[in-house]
Coordinates of C-alpha atoms in Angstrom, one line a residue:
X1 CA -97.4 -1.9 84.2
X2 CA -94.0 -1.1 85.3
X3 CA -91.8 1.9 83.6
X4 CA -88.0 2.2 83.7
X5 CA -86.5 5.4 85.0
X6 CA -83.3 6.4 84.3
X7 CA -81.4 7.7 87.6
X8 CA -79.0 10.6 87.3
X9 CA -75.2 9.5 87.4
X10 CA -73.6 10.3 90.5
X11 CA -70.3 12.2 90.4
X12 CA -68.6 8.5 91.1
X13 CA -70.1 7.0 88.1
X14 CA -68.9 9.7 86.1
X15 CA -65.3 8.9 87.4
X16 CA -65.6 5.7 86.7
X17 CA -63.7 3.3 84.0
X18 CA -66.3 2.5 81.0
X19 CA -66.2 -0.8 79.5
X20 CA -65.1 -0.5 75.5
X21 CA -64.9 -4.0 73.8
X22 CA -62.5 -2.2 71.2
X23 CA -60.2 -1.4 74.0
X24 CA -60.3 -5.0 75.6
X25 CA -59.3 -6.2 72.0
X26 CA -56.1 -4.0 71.9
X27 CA -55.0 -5.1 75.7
X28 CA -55.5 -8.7 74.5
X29 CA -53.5 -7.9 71.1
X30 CA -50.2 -6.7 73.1
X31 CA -50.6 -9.3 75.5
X32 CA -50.6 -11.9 72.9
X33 CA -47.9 -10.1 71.3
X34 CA -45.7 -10.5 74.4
X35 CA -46.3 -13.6 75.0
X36 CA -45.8 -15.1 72.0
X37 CA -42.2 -12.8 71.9
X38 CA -41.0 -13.9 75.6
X39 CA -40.0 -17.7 74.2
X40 CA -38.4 -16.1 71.3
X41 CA -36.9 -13.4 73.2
X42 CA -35.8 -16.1 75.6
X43 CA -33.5 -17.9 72.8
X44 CA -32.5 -15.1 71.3
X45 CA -30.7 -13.9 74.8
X46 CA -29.8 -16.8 76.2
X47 CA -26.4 -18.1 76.6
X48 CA -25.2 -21.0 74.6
X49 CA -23.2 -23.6 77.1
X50 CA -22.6 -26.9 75.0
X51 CA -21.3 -29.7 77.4
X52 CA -17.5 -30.0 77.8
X53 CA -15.4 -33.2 77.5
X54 CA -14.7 -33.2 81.4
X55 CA -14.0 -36.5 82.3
X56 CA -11.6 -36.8 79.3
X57 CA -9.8 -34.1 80.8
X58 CA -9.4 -35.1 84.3
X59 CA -8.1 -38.5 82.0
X60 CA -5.7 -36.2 80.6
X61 CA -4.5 -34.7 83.4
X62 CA -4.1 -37.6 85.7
X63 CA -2.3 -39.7 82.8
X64 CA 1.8 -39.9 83.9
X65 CA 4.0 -39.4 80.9
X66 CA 6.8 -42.1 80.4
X67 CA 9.4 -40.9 77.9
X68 CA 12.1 -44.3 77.5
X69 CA 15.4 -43.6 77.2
X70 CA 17.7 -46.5 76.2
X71 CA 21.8 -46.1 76.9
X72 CA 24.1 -48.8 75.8
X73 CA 27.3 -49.0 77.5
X74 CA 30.3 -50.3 76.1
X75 CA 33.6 -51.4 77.3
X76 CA 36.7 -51.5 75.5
X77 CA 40.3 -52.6 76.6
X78 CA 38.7 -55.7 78.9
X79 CA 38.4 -53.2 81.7
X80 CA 35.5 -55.1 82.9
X81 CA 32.1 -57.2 82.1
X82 CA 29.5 -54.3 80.2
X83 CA 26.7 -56.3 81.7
X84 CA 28.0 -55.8 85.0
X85 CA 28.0 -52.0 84.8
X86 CA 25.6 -51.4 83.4
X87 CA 23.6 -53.0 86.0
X88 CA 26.0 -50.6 88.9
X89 CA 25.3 -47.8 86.2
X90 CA 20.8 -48.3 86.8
X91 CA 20.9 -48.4 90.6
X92 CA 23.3 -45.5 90.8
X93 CA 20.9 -43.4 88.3
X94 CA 17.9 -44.7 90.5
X95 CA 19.7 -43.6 93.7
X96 CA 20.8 -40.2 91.8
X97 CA 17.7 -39.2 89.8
X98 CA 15.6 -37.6 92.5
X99 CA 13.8 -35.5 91.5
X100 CA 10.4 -32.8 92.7
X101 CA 7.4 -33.5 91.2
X102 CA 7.3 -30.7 89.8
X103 CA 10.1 -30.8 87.4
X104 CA 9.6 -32.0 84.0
X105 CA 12.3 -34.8 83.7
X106 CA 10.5 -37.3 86.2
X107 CA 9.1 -38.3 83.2
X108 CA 12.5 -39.7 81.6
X109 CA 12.7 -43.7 81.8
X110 CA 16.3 -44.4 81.4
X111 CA 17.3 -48.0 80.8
X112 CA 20.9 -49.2 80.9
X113 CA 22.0 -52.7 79.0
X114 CA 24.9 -53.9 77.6
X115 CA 25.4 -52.9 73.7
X116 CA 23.4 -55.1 71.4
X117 CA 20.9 -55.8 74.7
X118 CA 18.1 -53.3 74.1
X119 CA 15.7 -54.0 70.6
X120 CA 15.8 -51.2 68.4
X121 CA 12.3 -48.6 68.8
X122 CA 12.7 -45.4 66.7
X123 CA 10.4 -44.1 68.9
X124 CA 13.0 -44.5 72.2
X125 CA 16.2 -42.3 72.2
X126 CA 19.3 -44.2 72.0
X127 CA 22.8 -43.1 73.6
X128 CA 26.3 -44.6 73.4
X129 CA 28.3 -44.8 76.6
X130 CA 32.3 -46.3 75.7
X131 CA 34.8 -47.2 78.8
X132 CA 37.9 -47.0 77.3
X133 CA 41.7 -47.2 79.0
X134 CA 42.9 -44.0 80.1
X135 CA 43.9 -41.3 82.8
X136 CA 41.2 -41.1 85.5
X137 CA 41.3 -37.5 85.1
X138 CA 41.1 -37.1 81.1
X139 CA 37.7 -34.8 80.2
X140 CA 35.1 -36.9 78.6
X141 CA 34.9 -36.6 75.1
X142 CA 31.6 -35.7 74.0
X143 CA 29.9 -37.2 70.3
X144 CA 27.0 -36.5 68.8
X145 CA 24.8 -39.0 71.1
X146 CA 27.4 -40.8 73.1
X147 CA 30.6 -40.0 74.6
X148 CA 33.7 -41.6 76.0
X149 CA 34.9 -42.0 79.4
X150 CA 38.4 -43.1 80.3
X151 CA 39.6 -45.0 83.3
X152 CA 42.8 -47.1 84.4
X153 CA 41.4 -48.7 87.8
X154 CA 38.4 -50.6 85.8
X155 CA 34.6 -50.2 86.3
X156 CA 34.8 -49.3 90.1
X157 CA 32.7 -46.5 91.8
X158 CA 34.9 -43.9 90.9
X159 CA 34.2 -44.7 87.4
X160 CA 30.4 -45.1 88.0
X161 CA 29.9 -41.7 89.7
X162 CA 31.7 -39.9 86.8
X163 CA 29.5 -41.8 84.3
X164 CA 26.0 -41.2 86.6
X165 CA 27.4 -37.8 86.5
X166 CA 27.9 -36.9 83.2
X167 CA 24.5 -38.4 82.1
X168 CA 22.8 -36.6 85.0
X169 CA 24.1 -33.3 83.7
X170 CA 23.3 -34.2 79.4
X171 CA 19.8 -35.6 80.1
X172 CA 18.4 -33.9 82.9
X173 CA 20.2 -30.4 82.7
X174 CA 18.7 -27.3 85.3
X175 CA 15.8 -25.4 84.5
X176 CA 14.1 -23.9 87.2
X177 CA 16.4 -20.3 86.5
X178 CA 16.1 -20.8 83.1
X179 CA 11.9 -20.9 82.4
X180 CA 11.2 -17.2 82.7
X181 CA 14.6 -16.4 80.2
X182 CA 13.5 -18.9 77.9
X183 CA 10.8 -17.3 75.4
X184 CA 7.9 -19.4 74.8
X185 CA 7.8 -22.5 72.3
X186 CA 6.8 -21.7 68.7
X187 CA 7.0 -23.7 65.4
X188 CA 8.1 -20.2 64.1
X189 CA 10.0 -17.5 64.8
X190 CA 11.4 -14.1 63.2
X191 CA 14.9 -12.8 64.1
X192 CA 15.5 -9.1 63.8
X193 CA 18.9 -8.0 63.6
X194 CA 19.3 -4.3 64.2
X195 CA 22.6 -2.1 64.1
X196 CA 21.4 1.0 66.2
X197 CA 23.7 4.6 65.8
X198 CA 23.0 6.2 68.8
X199 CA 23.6 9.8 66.9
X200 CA 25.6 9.9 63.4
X201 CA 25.3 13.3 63.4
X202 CA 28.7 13.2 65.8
X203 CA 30.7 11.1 63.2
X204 CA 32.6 7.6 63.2
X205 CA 29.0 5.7 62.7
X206 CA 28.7 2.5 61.4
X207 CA 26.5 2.6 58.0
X208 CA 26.5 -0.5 57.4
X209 CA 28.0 -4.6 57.8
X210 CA 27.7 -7.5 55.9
X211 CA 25.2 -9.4 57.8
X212 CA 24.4 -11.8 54.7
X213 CA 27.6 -13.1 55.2
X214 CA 27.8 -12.7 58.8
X215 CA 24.9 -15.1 59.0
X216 CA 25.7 -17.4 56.8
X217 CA 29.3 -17.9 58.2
X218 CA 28.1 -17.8 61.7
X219 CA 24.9 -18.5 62.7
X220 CA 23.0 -20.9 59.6
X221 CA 24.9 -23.9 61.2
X222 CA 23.0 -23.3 64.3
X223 CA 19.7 -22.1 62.8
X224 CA 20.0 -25.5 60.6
X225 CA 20.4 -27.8 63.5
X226 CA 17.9 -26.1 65.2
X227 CA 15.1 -26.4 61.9
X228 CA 14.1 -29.7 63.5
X229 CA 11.9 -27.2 66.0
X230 CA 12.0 -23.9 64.3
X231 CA 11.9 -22.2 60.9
X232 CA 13.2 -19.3 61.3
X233 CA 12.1 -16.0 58.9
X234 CA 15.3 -13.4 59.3
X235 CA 15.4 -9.3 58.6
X236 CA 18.1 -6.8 59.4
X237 CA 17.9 -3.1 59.4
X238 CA 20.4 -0.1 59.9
X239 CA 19.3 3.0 62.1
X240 CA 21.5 6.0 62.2
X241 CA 19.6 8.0 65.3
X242 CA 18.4 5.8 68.3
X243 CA 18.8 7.9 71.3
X244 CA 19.1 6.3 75.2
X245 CA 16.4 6.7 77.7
X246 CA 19.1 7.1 80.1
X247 CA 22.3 8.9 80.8
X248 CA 25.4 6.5 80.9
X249 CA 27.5 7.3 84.1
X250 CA 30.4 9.0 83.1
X251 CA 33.8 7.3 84.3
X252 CA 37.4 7.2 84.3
X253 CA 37.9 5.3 81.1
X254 CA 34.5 6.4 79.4
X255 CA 31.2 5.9 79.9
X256 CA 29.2 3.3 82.1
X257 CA 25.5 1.6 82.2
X258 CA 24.9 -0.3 85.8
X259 CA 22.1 -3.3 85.8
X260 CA 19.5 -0.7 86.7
X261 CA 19.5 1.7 84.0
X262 CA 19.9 -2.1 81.7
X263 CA 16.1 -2.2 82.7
X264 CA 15.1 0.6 80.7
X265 CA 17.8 0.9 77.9
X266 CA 15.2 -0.6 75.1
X267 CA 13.9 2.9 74.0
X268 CA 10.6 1.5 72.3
X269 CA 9.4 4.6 71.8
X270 CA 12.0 5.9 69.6
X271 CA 13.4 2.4 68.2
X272 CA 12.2 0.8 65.1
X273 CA 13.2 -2.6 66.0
X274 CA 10.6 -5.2 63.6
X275 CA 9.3 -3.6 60.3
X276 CA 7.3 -6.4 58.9
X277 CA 3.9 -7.2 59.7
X278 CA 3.7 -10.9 60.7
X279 CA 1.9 -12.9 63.7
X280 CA 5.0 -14.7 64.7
X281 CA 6.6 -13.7 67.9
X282 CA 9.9 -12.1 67.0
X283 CA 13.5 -12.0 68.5
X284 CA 15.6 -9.2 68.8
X285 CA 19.3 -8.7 68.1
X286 CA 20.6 -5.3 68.7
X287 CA 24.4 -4.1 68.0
X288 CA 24.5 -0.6 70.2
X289 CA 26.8 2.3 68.4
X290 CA 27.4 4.2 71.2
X291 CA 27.6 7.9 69.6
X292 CA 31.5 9.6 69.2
X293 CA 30.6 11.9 72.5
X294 CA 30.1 8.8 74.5
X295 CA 32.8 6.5 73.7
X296 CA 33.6 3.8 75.1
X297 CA 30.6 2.4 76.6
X298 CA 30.7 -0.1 78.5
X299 CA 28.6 -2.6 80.9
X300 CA 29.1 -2.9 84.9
X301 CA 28.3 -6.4 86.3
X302 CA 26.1 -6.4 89.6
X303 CA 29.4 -6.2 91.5
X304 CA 30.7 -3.2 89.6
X305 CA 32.9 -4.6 87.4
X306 CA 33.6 -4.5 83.6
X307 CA 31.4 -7.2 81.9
X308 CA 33.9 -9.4 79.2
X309 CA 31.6 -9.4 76.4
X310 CA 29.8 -5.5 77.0
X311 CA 26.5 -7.4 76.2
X312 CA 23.2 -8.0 78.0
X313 CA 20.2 -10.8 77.4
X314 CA 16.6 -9.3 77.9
X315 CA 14.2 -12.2 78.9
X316 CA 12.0 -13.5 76.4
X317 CA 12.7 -10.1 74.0
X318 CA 16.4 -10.7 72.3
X319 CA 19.7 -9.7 73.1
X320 CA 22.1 -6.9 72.6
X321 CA 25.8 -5.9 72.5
X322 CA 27.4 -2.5 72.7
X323 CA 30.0 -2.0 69.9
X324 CA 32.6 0.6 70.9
X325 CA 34.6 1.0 67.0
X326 CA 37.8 1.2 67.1
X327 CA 38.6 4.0 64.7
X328 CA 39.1 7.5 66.3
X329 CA 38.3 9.7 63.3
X330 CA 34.5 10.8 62.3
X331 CA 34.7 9.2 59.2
X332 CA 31.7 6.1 59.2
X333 CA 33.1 2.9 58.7
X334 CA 31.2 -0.6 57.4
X335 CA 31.8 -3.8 59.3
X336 CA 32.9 -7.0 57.4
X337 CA 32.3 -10.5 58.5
X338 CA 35.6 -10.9 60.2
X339 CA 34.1 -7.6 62.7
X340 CA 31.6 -9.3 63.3
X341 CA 33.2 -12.6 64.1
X342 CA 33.0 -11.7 67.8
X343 CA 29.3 -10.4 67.5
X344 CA 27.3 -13.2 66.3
X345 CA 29.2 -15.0 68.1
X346 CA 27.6 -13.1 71.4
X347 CA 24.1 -13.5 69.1
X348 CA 24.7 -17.5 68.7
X349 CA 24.7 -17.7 72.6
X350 CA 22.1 -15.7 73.4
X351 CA 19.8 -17.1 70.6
X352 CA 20.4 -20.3 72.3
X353 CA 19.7 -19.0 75.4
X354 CA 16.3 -17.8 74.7
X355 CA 15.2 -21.0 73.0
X356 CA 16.0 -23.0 75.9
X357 CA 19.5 -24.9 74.6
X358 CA 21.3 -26.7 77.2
X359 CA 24.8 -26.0 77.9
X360 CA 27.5 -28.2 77.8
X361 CA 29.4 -28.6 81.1
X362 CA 32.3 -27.2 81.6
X363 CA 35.2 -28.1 79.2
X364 CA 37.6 -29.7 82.3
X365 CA 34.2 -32.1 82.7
X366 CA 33.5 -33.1 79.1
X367 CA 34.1 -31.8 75.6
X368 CA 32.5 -31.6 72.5
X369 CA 34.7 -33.3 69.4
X370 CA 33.1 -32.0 66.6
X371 CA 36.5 -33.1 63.9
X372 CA 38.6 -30.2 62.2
X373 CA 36.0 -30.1 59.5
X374 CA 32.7 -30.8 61.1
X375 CA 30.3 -27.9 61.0
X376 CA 28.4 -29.2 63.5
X377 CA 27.8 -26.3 67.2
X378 CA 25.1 -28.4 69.0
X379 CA 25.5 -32.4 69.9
X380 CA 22.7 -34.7 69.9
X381 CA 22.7 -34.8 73.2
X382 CA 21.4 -31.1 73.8
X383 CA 18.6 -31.1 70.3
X384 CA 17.4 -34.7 72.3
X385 CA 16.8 -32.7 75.5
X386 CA 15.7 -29.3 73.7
X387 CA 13.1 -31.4 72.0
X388 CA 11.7 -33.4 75.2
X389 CA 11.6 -30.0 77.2
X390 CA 9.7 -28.4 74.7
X391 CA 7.5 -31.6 74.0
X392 CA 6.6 -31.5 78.2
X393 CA 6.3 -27.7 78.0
X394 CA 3.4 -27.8 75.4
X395 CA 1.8 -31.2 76.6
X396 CA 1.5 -29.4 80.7
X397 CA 0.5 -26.2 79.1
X398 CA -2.2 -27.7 77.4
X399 CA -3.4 -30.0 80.1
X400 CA -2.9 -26.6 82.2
X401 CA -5.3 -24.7 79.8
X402 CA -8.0 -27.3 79.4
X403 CA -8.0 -28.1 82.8
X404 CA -8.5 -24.2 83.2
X405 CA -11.6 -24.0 80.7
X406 CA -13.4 -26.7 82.4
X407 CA -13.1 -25.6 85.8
X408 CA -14.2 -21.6 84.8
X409 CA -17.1 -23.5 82.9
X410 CA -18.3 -25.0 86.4
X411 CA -17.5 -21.7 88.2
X412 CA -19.2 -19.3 85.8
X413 CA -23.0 -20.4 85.3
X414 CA -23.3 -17.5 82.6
X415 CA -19.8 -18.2 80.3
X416 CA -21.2 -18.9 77.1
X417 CA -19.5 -22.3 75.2
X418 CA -20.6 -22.3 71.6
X419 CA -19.0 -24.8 69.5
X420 CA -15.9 -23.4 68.0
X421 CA -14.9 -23.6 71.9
X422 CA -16.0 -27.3 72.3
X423 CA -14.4 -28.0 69.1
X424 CA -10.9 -26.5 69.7
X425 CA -11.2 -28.4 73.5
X426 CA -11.8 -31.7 71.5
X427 CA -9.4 -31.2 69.2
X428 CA -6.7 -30.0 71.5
X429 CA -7.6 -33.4 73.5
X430 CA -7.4 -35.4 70.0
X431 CA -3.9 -33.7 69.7
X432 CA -3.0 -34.8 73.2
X433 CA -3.3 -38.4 72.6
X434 CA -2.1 -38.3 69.3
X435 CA 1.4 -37.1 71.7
X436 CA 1.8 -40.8 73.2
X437 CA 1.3 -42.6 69.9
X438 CA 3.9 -40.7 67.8
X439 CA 7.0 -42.6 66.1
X440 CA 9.2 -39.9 66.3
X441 CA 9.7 -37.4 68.7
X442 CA 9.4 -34.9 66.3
X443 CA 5.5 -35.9 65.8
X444 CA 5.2 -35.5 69.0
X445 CA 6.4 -32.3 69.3
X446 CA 4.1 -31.5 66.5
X447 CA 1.5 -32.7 67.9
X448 CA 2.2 -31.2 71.7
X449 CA 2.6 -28.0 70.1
X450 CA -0.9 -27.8 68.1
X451 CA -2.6 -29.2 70.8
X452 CA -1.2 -26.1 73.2
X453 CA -2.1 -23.8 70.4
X454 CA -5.8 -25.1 70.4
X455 CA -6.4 -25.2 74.0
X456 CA -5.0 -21.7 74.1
X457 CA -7.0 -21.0 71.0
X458 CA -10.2 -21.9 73.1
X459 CA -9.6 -19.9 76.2
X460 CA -9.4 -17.0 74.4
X461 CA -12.2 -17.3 72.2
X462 CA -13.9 -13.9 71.9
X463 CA -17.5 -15.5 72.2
X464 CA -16.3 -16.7 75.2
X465 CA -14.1 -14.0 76.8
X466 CA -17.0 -11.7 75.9
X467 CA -19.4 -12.2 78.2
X468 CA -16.9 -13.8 80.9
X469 CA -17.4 -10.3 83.2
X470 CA -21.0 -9.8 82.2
X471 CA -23.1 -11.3 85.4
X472 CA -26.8 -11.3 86.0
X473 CA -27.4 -8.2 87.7
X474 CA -25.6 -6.0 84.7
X475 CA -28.7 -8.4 82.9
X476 CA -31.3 -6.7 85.1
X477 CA -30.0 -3.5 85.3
X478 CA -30.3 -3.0 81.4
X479 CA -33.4 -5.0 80.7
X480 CA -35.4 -3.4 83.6
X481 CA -35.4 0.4 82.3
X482 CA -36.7 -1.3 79.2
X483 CA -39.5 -3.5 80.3
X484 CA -40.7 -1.4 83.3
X485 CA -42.6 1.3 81.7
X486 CA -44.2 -1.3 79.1
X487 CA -44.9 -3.5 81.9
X488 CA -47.1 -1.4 84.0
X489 CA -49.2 0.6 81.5
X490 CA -50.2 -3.2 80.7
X491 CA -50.7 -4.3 84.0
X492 CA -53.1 -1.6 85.1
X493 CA -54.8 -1.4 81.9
X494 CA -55.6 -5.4 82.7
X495 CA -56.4 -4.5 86.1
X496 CA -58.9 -1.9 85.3
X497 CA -60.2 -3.4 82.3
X498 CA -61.1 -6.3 84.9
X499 CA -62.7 -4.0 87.4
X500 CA -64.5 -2.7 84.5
X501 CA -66.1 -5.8 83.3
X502 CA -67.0 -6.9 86.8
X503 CA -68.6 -3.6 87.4
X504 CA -70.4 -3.9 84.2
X505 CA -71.5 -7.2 85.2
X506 CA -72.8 -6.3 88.5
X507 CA -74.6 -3.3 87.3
X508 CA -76.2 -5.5 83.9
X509 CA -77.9 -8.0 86.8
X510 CA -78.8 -5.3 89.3
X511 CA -80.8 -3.6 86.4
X512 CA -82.9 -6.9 85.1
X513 CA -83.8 -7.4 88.7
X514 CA -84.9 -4.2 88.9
X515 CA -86.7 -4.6 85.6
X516 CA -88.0 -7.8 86.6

């Protein structure tokens, strides 16, 4: 008959890691607490990258742009057959119109025919050339979409390079200098016209004008002809202290500002230039009352002359002009609409100038005939070619800015693209090709313009933007400290909880032998 002894537990087996079902029940628990966590954890962190329309933008930007320009050409006095130039008139504007590839009017499709030879489109612009008897010399005369040349030798090249000429300069006008003056296209804009006192305390300010009347007289013909591409919301203000952040050089006949100290004579600090609250980008007008101590003020050119009109343009900002009154006393004065005749008309100019208006050429080249009673400041010629720029400014800015989103998509594995930024992409695509099937070129302005504001829209979508500079390692670096020191507890626990069990198991068999 065999007895069981129990042996005495060596200082190991005292050591050692008992076996506890409870326990092994509570390791289990968290581990099927993290694993049922790490697929929700999983989409809860990661990134959402819907597809983009990439092919349809490569489409897009690969697509050429054809804008048709028709021009009918008309000869009075039997100088010569209209068929016949107008054929001399097309290979002299193919010879002529070279242009980079890179500059927006390689897109214009200019057609010459006799008058009565092209089929009326509304969606093509249409231009009136007349030849009429004359001095070779004699200006052309400028309409509102055609104009009249004069000639006494008939339809030879003389005549055909002033024509080719002229329509070179009204259709495809310069703009390389002008892109970083102009301000950028918006279907709205606010004008702000400030009169600025330097210091009234000295006497002889200006407290106030008439710039109701001022604007009504002067400027709402322009701001009407231009309402085809703008509405236009308008405030004025008066300021009686609006110190320099420079000294004006003092000189023999007053007081001076050269082009460098121009660069900082916008005190923003100090001047209260828009007081409304309002998302649309705004354009300044500022009339400059130099204070009584500093009188006159005036401009020096880059040369160090006295500039004519004592007035400056500040890219893509506004304009302003120095008003030196005339009155000597320190009484204040108010300015009626026949002061500032001279003003707005500085203000008309540079308000042009920052939409991007084409000039006219100079007046011994061609001339504007508006009549005696015609209100009209801008011809057809310039709104036509105001229009298109803006139209091919919007459509390659948009094509620009999709083109932009897709390749960062490809670069960036981690940029998120949830659907308000695939839906704004499609959109502004929708908006694109909605450009080449418009009627007038007023829709497709439109339609350039919302498609611009969509793409731009979507590449600066905060969801996006957000986690643009976020990259995996700043992932690691905050999840590790997390996970680390729940991760091991739960790995050694296993671990010895395994030891444990196979120990356990080893001693259970070596004790039935025994028994046995």
């Amino acid at each position: 008959m065999f007895t069981s002894t129990t042996s005495p537990q060596t200082p190991l087996a005292a050591s050692s890691y008992p076996h506890d079902k409870g326990r092994f029940k509570i390791i289990i628990a968290y581990w099927v607490v993290l694993i049922i966590a790490a697929p929700v954890w999983w989409v809860l962190t990661t990134v959402e990258r819907l597809p983009l329309p990439e092919t349809r933008v490569k489409q897009v930007g690969s697509k050429h742009i054809r804008i048709p320009v028709d021009i009918n050409i008309d000869v009075a006095d039997g100088l010569c057959d209209a068929t016949t130039l107008a054929a001399k008139l097309q290979i002299a504007w193919d010879k002529s119109h070279q242009v980079e590839l890179n500059d927006i009017w390689n897109v214009l499709d200019v057609r010459m025919g006799a008058l009565g030879s092209h089929r009326s489109d509304k969606s093509h612009a249409v231009y009136n050339i007349t030849i009429r008897y004359g001095y070779d010399n004699d200006p052309a005369i400028v309409l509102d979409r055609s104009f009249e040349v004069f000639s006494r030798s008939g339809c030879d090249e003389q005549l055909v390079g002033k024509v080719t000429s002229s329509l070179r300069t009204l259709l495809t006008p310069p703009t390389r200098n002008t892109g970083l003056r102009v301000a950028q296209y918006s279907p709205r804009y606010r004008l702000a016209f400030s009169l600025l006192n330097e210091d009234a305390a000295y006497g002889g300010a200006i407290s106030g004008w008439s710039i109701e009347r001022a604007i009504e007289e002067y400027l709402q013909p322009t701001l009407d002809e231009l309402n085809i591409l703008h509405n236009f919301t308008i405030e004025s203000q008066v300021q009686f202290y609006a110190p320099l952040t420079t000294e004006p050089t003092e000189a023999q006949d007053g007081y001076t500002l050269d082009q460098e100290q121009l660069t900082i004579f916008v005190n923003s600090a100090e001047w209260t230039l828009s007081s409304s609250v309002s998302n649309d980008p705004v354009l300044h007008f500022v009339l400059f009352v130099p204070s009584h101590a500093r009188r006159p003020l005036y401009i020096q050119d880059s040369q160090g002359k006295i500039t004519q009109f004592n007035s400056f343009l500040v890219p893509q900002w506004g304009g302003i002009a120095i008003l030196n009154p005339r009155s000597e006393g320190t009484a204040n004065s108010v300015l009626s609409p026949h002061d500032l005749k001279p003003i707005f008309h500085i203000f008309r100019k540079q308000l042009e100038g920052l939409l991007g208006v084409p000039a006219l050429p100079p007046p011994f080249d061609l001339r504007l005939d508006r009549g005696s009673t015609s209100k009209q400041v801008l011809s057809g010629w310039q709104l036509d070619t105001l229009l298109r720029r803006r139209t091919l400014e919007n459509i390659q800015g948009s094509v620009q800015t999709l083109s932009s989103i897709v390749g960062l998509a490809g670069q960036i594995e981690n940029m998120p693209i949830g659907s308000s930024v695939r839906d704004d992409v499609l959109s502004a695509l929708e908006e694109l090709s909605q450009t080449h099937n418009a009627t007038y070129p007023t829709q497709t302005l439109t339609h350039s313009a919302l498609s611009l504001q969509l793409a731009s829209r979507a590449f600066f979508n905060p969801t996006m933007v957000g986690l643009l500079y976020f990259p995996a390692e700043h992932k690691y670096a905050v999840y590790t400290p997390l996970f680390a020191p729940i991760a091991v507890p739960l790995v050694v626990s296993v671990i010895r909880e395994l030891k444990s069990r196979r120990k356990g198991a080893a001693s259970t068999g070596g004790s039935r032998l025994k028994a046995e």
